[in-house]
mmCIF file of N, CA, C and O in Angstrom:
data_model
loop_
_atom_site.group_PDB
_atom_site.id
_atom_site.type_symbol
_atom_site.label_atom_id
_atom_site.label_comp_id
_atom_site.label_asym_id
_atom_site.label_seq_id
_atom_site.Cartn_x
_atom_site.Cartn_y
_atom_site.Cartn_z
ATOM 1 N N MET P 1 5.353 -3.185 22.277
ATOM 2 C CA MET P 1 4.370 -2.958 21.238
ATOM 3 C C MET P 1 4.872 -3.577 19.944
ATOM 4 O O MET P 1 6.000 -3.362 19.548
ATOM 5 N N ASN P 2 4.035 -4.306 19.280
ATOM 6 C CA ASN P 2 4.397 -4.963 18.034
ATOM 7 C C ASN P 2 4.185 -3.995 16.874
ATOM 8 O O ASN P 2 3.077 -3.506 16.662
ATOM 9 N N ALA P 3 5.238 -3.703 16.120
ATOM 10 C CA ALA P 3 5.161 -2.726 15.033
ATOM 11 C C ALA P 3 4.421 -3.271 13.820
ATOM 12 O O ALA P 3 3.904 -2.507 13.023
ATOM 13 N N THR P 4 4.378 -4.573 13.661
ATOM 14 C CA THR P 4 3.682 -5.151 12.520
ATOM 15 C C THR P 4 2.366 -5.737 12.998
ATOM 16 O O THR P 4 2.328 -6.783 13.613
ATOM 17 N N ARG P 5 1.297 -5.048 12.740
ATOM 18 C CA ARG P 5 -0.023 -5.502 13.149
ATOM 19 C C ARG P 5 -0.647 -6.298 12.012
ATOM 20 O O ARG P 5 -0.588 -5.913 10.852
ATOM 21 N N GLU P 6 -1.257 -7.385 12.380
ATOM 22 C CA GLU P 6 -1.937 -8.213 11.393
ATOM 23 C C GLU P 6 -3.263 -7.555 11.015
ATOM 24 O O GLU P 6 -4.061 -7.200 11.869
ATOM 25 N N GLN P 7 -3.468 -7.384 9.736
ATOM 26 C CA GLN P 7 -4.717 -6.852 9.239
ATOM 27 C C GLN P 7 -5.691 -8.005 9.033
ATOM 28 O O GLN P 7 -5.321 -9.003 8.424
ATOM 29 N N PRO P 8 -6.909 -7.890 9.525
ATOM 30 C CA PRO P 8 -7.871 -8.962 9.284
ATOM 31 C C PRO P 8 -8.201 -9.049 7.795
ATOM 32 O O PRO P 8 -8.264 -8.033 7.101
ATOM 33 N N GLU P 9 -8.370 -10.261 7.313
ATOM 34 C CA GLU P 9 -8.729 -10.460 5.909
ATOM 35 C C GLU P 9 -10.135 -9.926 5.669
ATOM 36 O O GLU P 9 -11.047 -10.198 6.446
ATOM 37 N N PRO P 10 -10.317 -9.149 4.595
ATOM 38 C CA PRO P 10 -11.670 -8.677 4.303
ATOM 39 C C PRO P 10 -12.563 -9.850 3.900
ATOM 40 O O PRO P 10 -12.120 -10.774 3.218
ATOM 41 N N THR P 11 -13.784 -9.795 4.336
ATOM 42 C CA THR P 11 -14.723 -10.853 3.980
ATOM 43 C C THR P 11 -15.246 -10.611 2.571
ATOM 44 O O THR P 11 -15.086 -9.524 2.005
ATOM 45 N N VAL P 12 -15.874 -11.624 2.018
ATOM 46 C CA VAL P 12 -16.458 -11.502 0.683
ATOM 47 C C VAL P 12 -17.489 -10.379 0.672
ATOM 48 O O VAL P 12 -17.551 -9.580 -0.273
ATOM 49 N N THR P 13 -18.254 -10.273 1.748
ATOM 50 C CA THR P 13 -19.267 -9.216 1.846
ATOM 51 C C THR P 13 -18.612 -7.844 1.843
ATOM 52 O O THR P 13 -19.103 -6.928 1.179
ATOM 53 N N ASP P 14 -17.496 -7.700 2.564
ATOM 54 C CA ASP P 14 -16.778 -6.419 2.587
ATOM 55 C C ASP P 14 -16.300 -6.041 1.188
ATOM 56 O O ASP P 14 -16.404 -4.882 0.777
ATOM 57 N N LEU P 15 -15.748 -7.019 0.478
ATOM 58 C CA LEU P 15 -15.251 -6.755 -0.877
ATOM 59 C C LEU P 15 -16.379 -6.405 -1.830
ATOM 60 O O LEU P 15 -16.238 -5.509 -2.669
ATOM 61 N N GLU P 16 -17.485 -7.118 -1.711
ATOM 62 C CA GLU P 16 -18.639 -6.827 -2.572
ATOM 63 C C GLU P 16 -19.166 -5.420 -2.304
ATOM 64 O O GLU P 16 -19.463 -4.675 -3.237
ATOM 65 N N THR P 17 -19.248 -5.062 -1.031
ATOM 66 C CA THR P 17 -19.728 -3.724 -0.662
ATOM 67 C C THR P 17 -18.787 -2.652 -1.183
ATOM 68 O O THR P 17 -19.229 -1.632 -1.735
ATOM 69 N N ALA P 18 -17.487 -2.865 -1.025
ATOM 70 C CA ALA P 18 -16.502 -1.890 -1.505
ATOM 71 C C ALA P 18 -16.571 -1.746 -3.023
ATOM 72 O O ALA P 18 -16.488 -0.634 -3.555
ATOM 73 N N ALA P 19 -16.725 -2.878 -3.727
ATOM 74 C CA ALA P 19 -16.840 -2.829 -5.190
ATOM 75 C C ALA P 19 -18.090 -2.071 -5.602
ATOM 76 O O ALA P 19 -18.050 -1.226 -6.516
ATOM 77 N N ASP P 20 -19.203 -2.349 -4.932
ATOM 78 C CA ASP P 20 -20.449 -1.649 -5.245
ATOM 79 C C ASP P 20 -20.320 -0.155 -4.999
ATOM 80 O O ASP P 20 -20.805 0.665 -5.795
ATOM 81 N N GLN P 21 -19.638 0.228 -3.914
ATOM 82 C CA GLN P 21 -19.450 1.644 -3.612
ATOM 83 C C GLN P 21 -18.569 2.326 -4.654
ATOM 84 O O GLN P 21 -18.833 3.463 -5.051
ATOM 85 N N ALA P 22 -17.518 1.645 -5.088
ATOM 86 C CA ALA P 22 -16.620 2.219 -6.093
ATOM 87 C C ALA P 22 -17.357 2.430 -7.414
ATOM 88 O O ALA P 22 -17.208 3.470 -8.062
ATOM 89 N N ILE P 23 -18.158 1.449 -7.802
ATOM 90 C CA ILE P 23 -18.911 1.563 -9.049
ATOM 91 C C ILE P 23 -19.960 2.667 -8.934
ATOM 92 O O ILE P 23 -20.127 3.476 -9.853
ATOM 93 N N ALA P 24 -20.645 2.729 -7.801
ATOM 94 C CA ALA P 24 -21.657 3.773 -7.601
ATOM 95 C C ALA P 24 -21.030 5.162 -7.629
ATOM 96 O O ALA P 24 -21.611 6.106 -8.171
ATOM 97 N N ALA P 25 -19.822 5.295 -7.066
ATOM 98 C CA ALA P 25 -19.138 6.587 -7.056
ATOM 99 C C ALA P 25 -18.768 7.044 -8.463
ATOM 100 O O ALA P 25 -18.565 8.232 -8.701
ATOM 101 N N CYS P 26 -18.693 6.095 -9.391
ATOM 102 C CA CYS P 26 -18.347 6.413 -10.785
ATOM 103 C C CYS P 26 -19.570 6.360 -11.679
ATOM 104 O O CYS P 26 -19.462 6.071 -12.878
ATOM 105 N N GLY P 27 -20.718 6.606 -11.115
ATOM 106 C CA GLY P 27 -21.942 6.687 -11.905
ATOM 107 C C GLY P 27 -22.400 5.354 -12.468
ATOM 108 O O GLY P 27 -23.097 5.316 -13.478
ATOM 109 N N GLY P 28 -21.996 4.263 -11.850
ATOM 110 C CA GLY P 28 -22.418 2.943 -12.303
ATOM 111 C C GLY P 28 -21.550 2.359 -13.402
ATOM 112 O O GLY P 28 -21.841 1.266 -13.895
ATOM 113 N N ASP P 29 -20.509 3.038 -13.806
ATOM 114 C CA ASP P 29 -19.633 2.570 -14.878
ATOM 115 C C ASP P 29 -18.455 1.800 -14.264
ATOM 116 O O ASP P 29 -17.564 2.387 -13.647
ATOM 117 N N ALA P 30 -18.455 0.485 -14.444
ATOM 118 C CA ALA P 30 -17.416 -0.357 -13.849
ATOM 119 C C ALA P 30 -16.035 -0.031 -14.416
ATOM 120 O O ALA P 30 -15.032 -0.058 -13.692
ATOM 121 N N ARG P 31 -15.964 0.279 -15.706
ATOM 122 C CA ARG P 31 -14.675 0.611 -16.323
ATOM 123 C C ARG P 31 -14.083 1.873 -15.699
ATOM 124 O O ARG P 31 -12.879 1.929 -15.411
ATOM 125 N N GLU P 32 -14.909 2.873 -15.480
ATOM 126 C CA GLU P 32 -14.443 4.104 -14.839
ATOM 127 C C GLU P 32 -14.023 3.838 -13.401
ATOM 128 O O GLU P 32 -13.059 4.433 -12.908
ATOM 129 N N ALA P 33 -14.713 2.929 -12.717
ATOM 130 C CA ALA P 33 -14.354 2.578 -11.347
ATOM 131 C C ALA P 33 -12.973 1.924 -11.312
ATOM 132 O O ALA P 33 -12.156 2.238 -10.448
ATOM 133 N N VAL P 34 -12.712 1.038 -12.264
ATOM 134 C CA VAL P 34 -11.402 0.388 -12.322
ATOM 135 C C VAL P 34 -10.312 1.426 -12.578
ATOM 136 O O VAL P 34 -9.260 1.422 -11.932
ATOM 137 N N LYS P 35 -10.561 2.341 -13.502
ATOM 138 C CA LYS P 35 -9.570 3.380 -13.794
ATOM 139 C C LYS P 35 -9.315 4.256 -12.565
ATOM 140 O O LYS P 35 -8.163 4.586 -12.255
ATOM 141 N N ALA P 36 -10.375 4.604 -11.842
ATOM 142 C CA ALA P 36 -10.228 5.427 -10.642
ATOM 143 C C ALA P 36 -9.426 4.679 -9.577
ATOM 144 O O ALA P 36 -8.574 5.267 -8.898
ATOM 145 N N LEU P 37 -9.660 3.387 -9.433
ATOM 146 C CA LEU P 37 -8.927 2.603 -8.450
ATOM 147 C C LEU P 37 -7.458 2.452 -8.826
ATOM 148 O O LEU P 37 -6.584 2.452 -7.951
ATOM 149 N N ILE P 38 -7.172 2.359 -10.115
ATOM 150 C CA ILE P 38 -5.776 2.288 -10.566
ATOM 151 C C ILE P 38 -5.061 3.596 -10.245
ATOM 152 O O ILE P 38 -3.921 3.589 -9.760
ATOM 153 N N VAL P 39 -5.723 4.715 -10.486
ATOM 154 C CA VAL P 39 -5.136 6.018 -10.177
ATOM 155 C C VAL P 39 -4.910 6.147 -8.675
ATOM 156 O O VAL P 39 -3.848 6.594 -8.226
ATOM 157 N N ALA P 40 -5.888 5.733 -7.868
ATOM 158 C CA ALA P 40 -5.762 5.805 -6.412
ATOM 159 C C ALA P 40 -4.613 4.924 -5.932
ATOM 160 O O ALA P 40 -3.833 5.320 -5.050
ATOM 161 N N ASN P 41 -4.491 3.729 -6.496
ATOM 162 C CA ASN P 41 -3.420 2.817 -6.111
ATOM 163 C C ASN P 41 -2.057 3.406 -6.464
ATOM 164 O O ASN P 41 -1.114 3.330 -5.674
ATOM 165 N N ASP P 42 -1.940 4.008 -7.641
ATOM 166 C CA ASP P 42 -0.682 4.633 -8.050
ATOM 167 C C ASP P 42 -0.308 5.766 -7.101
ATOM 168 O O ASP P 42 0.854 5.909 -6.710
ATOM 169 N N PHE P 43 -1.295 6.557 -6.704
ATOM 170 C CA PHE P 43 -1.057 7.642 -5.759
ATOM 171 C C PHE P 43 -0.533 7.097 -4.432
ATOM 172 O O PHE P 43 0.444 7.601 -3.879
ATOM 173 N N LEU P 44 -1.162 6.042 -3.922
ATOM 174 C CA LEU P 44 -0.739 5.452 -2.655
ATOM 175 C C LEU P 44 0.653 4.833 -2.755
ATOM 176 O O LEU P 44 1.463 4.954 -1.822
ATOM 177 N N GLU P 45 0.969 4.198 -3.890
ATOM 178 C CA GLU P 45 2.296 3.620 -4.080
ATOM 179 C C GLU P 45 3.362 4.712 -4.113
ATOM 180 O O GLU P 45 4.451 4.547 -3.562
ATOM 181 N N THR P 46 3.040 5.843 -4.736
ATOM 182 C CA THR P 46 3.970 6.970 -4.785
ATOM 183 C C THR P 46 4.217 7.516 -3.385
ATOM 184 O O THR P 46 5.355 7.807 -3.010
ATOM 185 N N GLN P 47 3.152 7.643 -2.590
ATOM 186 C CA GLN P 47 3.303 8.102 -1.211
ATOM 187 C C GLN P 47 4.152 7.126 -0.404
ATOM 188 O O GLN P 47 5.017 7.529 0.367
ATOM 189 N N LEU P 48 3.903 5.843 -0.579
ATOM 190 C CA LEU P 48 4.653 4.825 0.151
ATOM 191 C C LEU P 48 6.127 4.860 -0.228
ATOM 192 O O LEU P 48 7.005 4.772 0.640
ATOM 193 N N ASP P 49 6.432 5.015 -1.502
ATOM 194 C CA ASP P 49 7.828 5.110 -1.936
ATOM 195 C C ASP P 49 8.511 6.311 -1.298
ATOM 196 O O ASP P 49 9.663 6.235 -0.871
ATOM 197 N N GLY P 50 7.794 7.434 -1.220
ATOM 198 C CA GLY P 50 8.350 8.620 -0.593
ATOM 199 C C GLY P 50 8.627 8.402 0.885
ATOM 200 O O GLY P 50 9.648 8.835 1.414
ATOM 201 N N LEU P 51 7.724 7.716 1.557
ATOM 202 C CA LEU P 51 7.925 7.433 2.978
ATOM 203 C C LEU P 51 9.074 6.460 3.200
ATOM 204 O O LEU P 51 9.826 6.599 4.157
ATOM 205 N N ARG P 52 9.219 5.495 2.314
ATOM 206 C CA ARG P 52 10.319 4.533 2.447
ATOM 207 C C ARG P 52 11.669 5.228 2.376
ATOM 208 O O ARG P 52 12.603 4.831 3.059
ATOM 209 N N THR P 53 11.784 6.246 1.548
ATOM 210 C CA THR P 53 13.056 6.945 1.425
ATOM 211 C C THR P 53 13.353 7.783 2.657
ATOM 212 O O THR P 53 14.506 8.101 2.918
ATOM 213 N N LYS P 54 12.313 8.133 3.423
ATOM 214 C CA LYS P 54 12.500 8.969 4.608
ATOM 215 C C LYS P 54 12.740 8.166 5.874
ATOM 216 O O LYS P 54 13.204 8.716 6.867
ATOM 217 N N VAL P 55 12.411 6.880 5.860
ATOM 218 C CA VAL P 55 12.569 6.046 7.048
ATOM 219 C C VAL P 55 13.964 5.450 7.038
ATOM 220 O O VAL P 55 14.401 4.873 6.048
ATOM 221 N N SER P 56 14.661 5.597 8.156
ATOM 222 C CA SER P 56 16.013 5.058 8.222
ATOM 223 C C SER P 56 15.980 3.535 8.236
ATOM 224 O O SER P 56 15.040 2.921 8.732
ATOM 225 N N THR P 57 17.023 2.925 7.704
ATOM 226 C CA THR P 57 17.126 1.470 7.682
ATOM 227 C C THR P 57 17.160 0.922 9.100
ATOM 228 O O THR P 57 16.567 -0.112 9.388
ATOM 229 N N GLY P 58 17.813 1.629 10.008
ATOM 230 C CA GLY P 58 17.882 1.180 11.394
ATOM 231 C C GLY P 58 16.512 1.161 12.051
ATOM 232 O O GLY P 58 16.185 0.245 12.789
ATOM 233 N N TYR P 59 15.709 2.176 11.784
ATOM 234 C CA TYR P 59 14.379 2.236 12.373
ATOM 235 C C TYR P 59 13.490 1.133 11.792
ATOM 236 O O TYR P 59 12.770 0.468 12.514
ATOM 237 N N ALA P 60 13.560 0.942 10.493
ATOM 238 C CA ALA P 60 12.716 -0.056 9.841
ATOM 239 C C ALA P 60 13.203 -1.471 10.114
ATOM 240 O O ALA P 60 12.438 -2.420 10.045
ATOM 241 N N ARG P 61 14.489 -1.617 10.412
ATOM 242 C CA ARG P 61 15.101 -2.915 10.697
ATOM 243 C C ARG P 61 14.773 -3.953 9.622
ATOM 244 O O ARG P 61 14.443 -5.088 9.904
ATOM 245 N N GLY P 62 14.853 -3.516 8.387
ATOM 246 C CA GLY P 62 14.646 -4.436 7.277
ATOM 247 C C GLY P 62 13.206 -4.815 7.025
ATOM 248 O O GLY P 62 12.923 -5.696 6.226
ATOM 249 N N ARG P 63 12.238 -4.169 7.686
ATOM 250 C CA ARG P 63 10.828 -4.513 7.495
ATOM 251 C C ARG P 63 10.247 -3.937 6.222
ATOM 252 O O ARG P 63 9.182 -4.340 5.804
ATOM 253 N N LEU P 64 10.930 -2.983 5.637
ATOM 254 C CA LEU P 64 10.436 -2.387 4.408
ATOM 255 C C LEU P 64 11.173 -2.989 3.231
ATOM 256 O O LEU P 64 12.369 -2.786 3.080
ATOM 257 N N PRO P 65 10.474 -3.726 2.390
ATOM 258 C CA PRO P 65 11.156 -4.317 1.237
ATOM 259 C C PRO P 65 11.699 -3.230 0.325
ATOM 260 O O PRO P 65 11.041 -2.232 0.082
ATOM 261 N N GLY P 66 12.912 -3.433 -0.132
ATOM 262 C CA GLY P 66 13.515 -2.496 -1.060
ATOM 263 C C GLY P 66 14.227 -1.335 -0.409
ATOM 264 O O GLY P 66 14.800 -0.512 -1.092
ATOM 265 N N THR P 67 14.200 -1.220 0.920
ATOM 266 C CA THR P 67 14.836 -0.088 1.584
ATOM 267 C C THR P 67 16.331 -0.069 1.326
ATOM 268 O O THR P 67 16.902 0.954 0.995
ATOM 269 N N ARG P 68 16.996 -1.217 1.434
ATOM 270 C CA ARG P 68 18.438 -1.277 1.196
ATOM 271 C C ARG P 68 18.779 -0.864 -0.229
ATOM 272 O O ARG P 68 19.690 -0.102 -0.449
ATOM 273 N N GLU P 69 18.027 -1.386 -1.169
ATOM 274 C CA GLU P 69 18.324 -1.094 -2.568
ATOM 275 C C GLU P 69 18.129 0.382 -2.875
ATOM 276 O O GLU P 69 18.885 0.980 -3.605
ATOM 277 N N GLN P 70 17.092 1.006 -2.284
ATOM 278 C CA GLN P 70 16.818 2.397 -2.560
ATOM 279 C C GLN P 70 17.888 3.312 -1.984
ATOM 280 O O GLN P 70 18.209 4.325 -2.538
ATOM 281 N N ARG P 71 18.479 2.931 -0.865
ATOM 282 C CA ARG P 71 19.485 3.757 -0.227
ATOM 283 C C ARG P 71 20.888 3.479 -0.748
ATOM 284 O O ARG P 71 21.820 4.162 -0.411
ATOM 285 N N GLY P 72 21.036 2.437 -1.543
ATOM 286 C CA GLY P 72 22.334 2.120 -2.084
ATOM 287 C C GLY P 72 23.246 1.437 -1.108
ATOM 288 O O GLY P 72 24.462 1.411 -1.289
ATOM 289 N N ASP P 73 22.685 0.861 -0.016
ATOM 290 C CA ASP P 73 23.498 0.137 0.962
ATOM 291 C C ASP P 73 23.989 -1.165 0.367
ATOM 292 O O ASP P 73 23.281 -1.805 -0.412
ATOM 293 N N PRO P 74 25.204 -1.604 0.707
ATOM 294 C CA PRO P 74 25.687 -2.875 0.194
ATOM 295 C C PRO P 74 24.901 -4.038 0.791
ATOM 296 O O PRO P 74 24.391 -3.943 1.899
ATOM 297 N N ASP P 75 24.786 -5.105 0.042
ATOM 298 C CA ASP P 75 24.088 -6.296 0.523
ATOM 299 C C ASP P 75 24.925 -6.974 1.570
ATOM 300 O O ASP P 75 26.143 -6.894 1.577
ATOM 301 N N ASP P 76 24.247 -7.719 2.464
ATOM 302 C CA ASP P 76 24.951 -8.468 3.505
ATOM 303 C C ASP P 76 25.646 -9.660 2.923
ATOM 304 O O ASP P 76 25.278 -10.292 2.039
#
């Protein structure tokens, strides 16, 4: 089983639909939609950082950027 799966590139239509949904969710205010997306992105980055600290370097086999630096392992 391949641990790194390729994600298909979103199409222009997918991006347009997602943008329209984000703006609609914020009452039609594009500025509020951008702020909400920034907050959501920060939340996801925080979760990812937490998961990176919990995954062993051996298990990740160097697939997680920054894992060595976060654990304080010496460079090769």
